[in-house]
Amino acid sequence: NAGVTQTPKFQVLKTGQSMTLQCAQDMNHNSMYWYRQDPGMGLRLIYYSASEGTTDKGEVPNGYNVSRLNKREFSLRLESAAPSQTSVYFCASSVDRVYGYTFGSGTRLTVV
Amino acid sequence: KNEVEQSPQNLTAQEGEFITINCSYSVGISALHWLQQHPGGGIVSLFMLSSGKKKHGRLIATINIQEKHSSLHITASHPRDSAVYICAVFSGGGADGLTFGKGTHLIIQP
């Protein structure tokens, strides 16, 4: 099925461990995004990539790095996980920012 | 930065009731999105509005640009409508241009 695929769906990390969240889209979208969702808060942008080869910081980039491997794939890396990074992470892509986004199913990350 | 307020934060209703969820924003926008998120699930786009009204099945979305306000209505509500409904406004500025509301948690009881 066409769309945005995120892996893994669930992950538990110990403080200080590292991991990479994977995201791939097959809709030929130029722009891709990583958001985090926390209770009582709206979705917040971590990083985005307007096109292959470019990445830029969003609202809450500290503690994260990203790679736009090719047009399809946009990964999010936590180098040294902290409990404050416990959240649900969503990847999204868009062909045009105005007309809408397609979201992945989310990754529920717990850092203990 | 645009401020987006949704009301109510939580809503519990009986099956069949007419539901209204509101979204207000502080700065002029190019477009407004309504999104749906089922428990433990992904986020699905329901509507994109820049003016007027759109209808899809039992869902109706309206926007009043002058009032900086949008509403999402659900007619003949059903337990499968239970979800979090999120309003997001596109102002064109910033990295992605989107500001998200905190969501309205809707529960429809049979």
XYZ file of C-alpha atoms in Angstrom:
222
model
C 0.000 0.000 0.000
C 1.241 3.487 -0.836
C 2.108 5.672 2.089
C 4.645 6.331 4.811
C 6.223 3.375 6.595
C 7.885 3.775 9.970
C 9.914 1.237 11.903
C 9.960 0.147 14.634
C 6.451 0.605 16.066
C 7.606 0.240 19.657
C 10.986 0.575 21.348
C 12.296 0.676 24.897
C 15.761 2.126 25.425
C 17.955 2.605 28.423
C 19.296 6.067 29.114
C 22.412 6.641 27.021
C 21.613 4.076 24.356
C 21.355 5.075 20.730
C 18.893 4.113 18.041
C 17.664 5.106 14.610
C 14.031 5.453 13.611
C 13.461 4.621 9.981
C 10.952 6.232 7.646
C 10.240 5.578 3.981
C 7.629 6.923 1.585
C 6.697 5.686 -1.857
C 4.657 8.663 -3.067
C 7.570 10.521 -4.682
C 7.167 13.381 -2.206
C 9.973 15.899 -1.978
C 9.451 16.952 1.635
C 9.697 14.771 4.707
C 9.305 15.572 8.404
C 9.851 14.155 11.862
C 7.459 15.157 14.657
C 7.124 14.188 18.273
C 3.822 13.987 20.113
C 3.652 14.398 23.870
C 0.611 14.331 26.174
C -1.126 17.692 26.397
C 0.904 19.186 23.569
C 0.435 19.548 19.864
C 2.732 17.825 17.415
C 6.133 19.503 17.367
C 8.544 19.478 14.454
C 11.970 17.999 15.170
C 13.622 18.129 11.745
C 12.487 18.382 8.199
C 13.897 17.837 4.727
C 12.569 19.969 1.897
C 14.309 17.851 -0.722
C 16.855 15.090 -1.125
C 20.192 16.211 0.277
C 18.844 18.959 2.528
C 17.805 18.919 6.175
C 16.859 21.682 8.574
C 16.063 22.033 12.252
C 12.529 22.405 13.463
C 11.169 23.513 16.800
C 12.769 20.852 19.028
C 15.954 19.481 17.371
C 18.199 19.077 20.427
C 19.306 15.495 21.018
C 18.441 14.334 17.501
C 20.123 13.985 14.143
C 18.622 13.142 10.777
C 19.700 11.748 7.430
C 17.894 12.091 4.136
C 19.384 9.007 2.552
C 17.544 9.429 -0.758
C 14.202 10.758 -1.892
C 12.333 7.896 -0.225
C 14.042 7.618 3.148
C 14.438 9.985 6.092
C 15.864 8.608 9.330
C 15.940 10.073 12.832
C 18.782 9.181 15.184
C 19.002 9.494 18.942
C 22.701 9.385 19.819
C 22.319 9.199 23.598
C 18.725 8.688 24.629
C 17.304 10.575 27.607
C 14.028 10.040 29.500
C 12.834 13.415 28.128
C 12.825 11.811 24.686
C 10.085 9.388 25.712
C 7.397 10.219 23.184
C 5.506 9.077 20.126
C 7.375 9.918 16.949
C 5.697 10.480 13.600
C 7.240 10.720 10.209
C 5.325 12.566 7.486
C 5.772 13.520 3.872
C 4.200 16.051 1.565
C 4.206 17.044 -2.079
C 3.024 20.510 -1.136
C 2.920 21.957 2.367
C -0.428 23.624 1.809
C -2.307 20.645 0.470
C -1.506 18.152 3.113
C 0.688 15.630 4.686
C 0.711 11.847 4.840
C 1.708 10.506 8.228
C 3.260 7.217 9.240
C 1.734 5.042 11.934
C 4.100 6.276 14.640
C 6.870 4.898 16.845
C 6.204 4.717 20.562
C 9.565 5.195 22.287
C 10.172 4.803 26.001
C 13.504 5.734 27.547
C 14.069 4.339 31.033
C 3.923 31.910 15.715
C 0.284 31.082 15.258
C -1.598 30.076 18.380
C -4.120 27.297 17.813
C -6.797 26.570 20.388
C -9.178 23.640 20.213
C -12.320 23.145 22.236
C -13.425 21.119 23.943
C -10.313 19.209 25.029
C -12.411 16.165 25.896
C -15.897 15.223 24.755
C -18.008 12.191 25.624
C -21.312 11.744 23.801
C -23.899 9.095 23.088
C -24.166 7.304 19.784
C -26.264 9.267 17.320
C -25.512 12.701 18.739
C -24.394 15.637 16.616
C -20.796 16.536 17.489
C -19.026 19.875 17.079
C -15.313 20.459 17.634
C -13.936 23.969 17.384
C -10.594 25.412 16.339
C -9.481 29.025 16.655
C -6.210 30.528 15.540
C -4.527 33.874 16.060
C -2.852 34.750 12.750
C -4.127 34.677 9.183
C -3.562 31.387 7.401
C -3.418 29.883 3.928
C -5.044 26.603 4.861
C -6.404 24.617 7.780
C -6.257 20.852 8.204
C -8.389 18.523 10.263
C -6.679 15.273 11.243
C -7.914 12.126 12.978
C -5.896 9.881 15.262
C -7.344 6.626 16.574
C -5.994 5.244 19.876
C -2.550 3.797 19.291
C -2.845 4.548 15.613
C -1.454 6.803 12.991
C -2.703 10.196 11.904
C -5.045 10.503 8.963
C -5.900 13.668 7.100
C -9.641 14.348 6.964
C -9.931 17.773 5.338
C -7.935 20.670 4.014
C -9.834 23.973 3.975
C -8.986 27.404 2.750
C -12.543 28.741 2.664
C -16.166 27.710 3.017
C -17.252 24.204 3.777
C -16.399 20.600 2.889
C -18.344 17.404 3.481
C -17.240 13.790 3.457
C -19.798 11.240 4.536
C -20.947 12.175 8.035
C -18.149 14.683 8.543
C -18.512 18.368 7.744
C -15.801 20.994 8.132
C -16.337 24.727 7.939
C -14.016 27.682 8.144
C -14.611 31.400 8.702
C -11.465 33.209 7.630
C -12.592 36.581 9.026
C -13.378 35.069 12.424
C -10.211 32.889 12.375
C -12.323 29.905 13.329
C -13.104 26.443 12.030
C -15.501 23.736 13.142
C -15.603 20.017 12.540
C -19.059 18.454 12.773
C -19.950 14.782 12.963
C -23.550 13.833 12.238
C -25.133 10.623 13.563
C -22.022 9.864 15.619
C -20.888 6.258 16.019
C -18.473 4.565 18.434
C -15.988 4.141 15.574
C -15.737 7.950 15.481
C -13.980 7.801 18.854
C -10.568 9.317 18.254
C -8.460 12.410 18.794
C -9.252 15.166 16.290
C -6.435 17.586 15.573
C -6.596 20.980 13.934
C -3.475 22.238 12.143
C -3.066 25.615 10.460
C -0.700 26.488 7.649
C 0.665 30.017 7.851
C 3.522 29.643 5.403
C 6.256 30.618 7.817
C 8.684 28.426 9.695
C 10.139 25.105 8.736
C 6.951 23.341 7.829
C 4.556 26.237 8.236
C 2.221 24.118 10.344
C 1.024 24.808 13.870
C -0.940 22.031 15.536
C -3.650 22.233 18.145
C -3.479 19.946 21.163
C -6.356 17.844 19.933
C -9.875 17.006 21.061
C -10.352 13.567 22.569
C -13.781 12.297 21.480
C -15.483 9.238 22.941
C -18.789 8.041 21.519
C -20.586 5.625 23.814
C -22.975 3.028 22.393
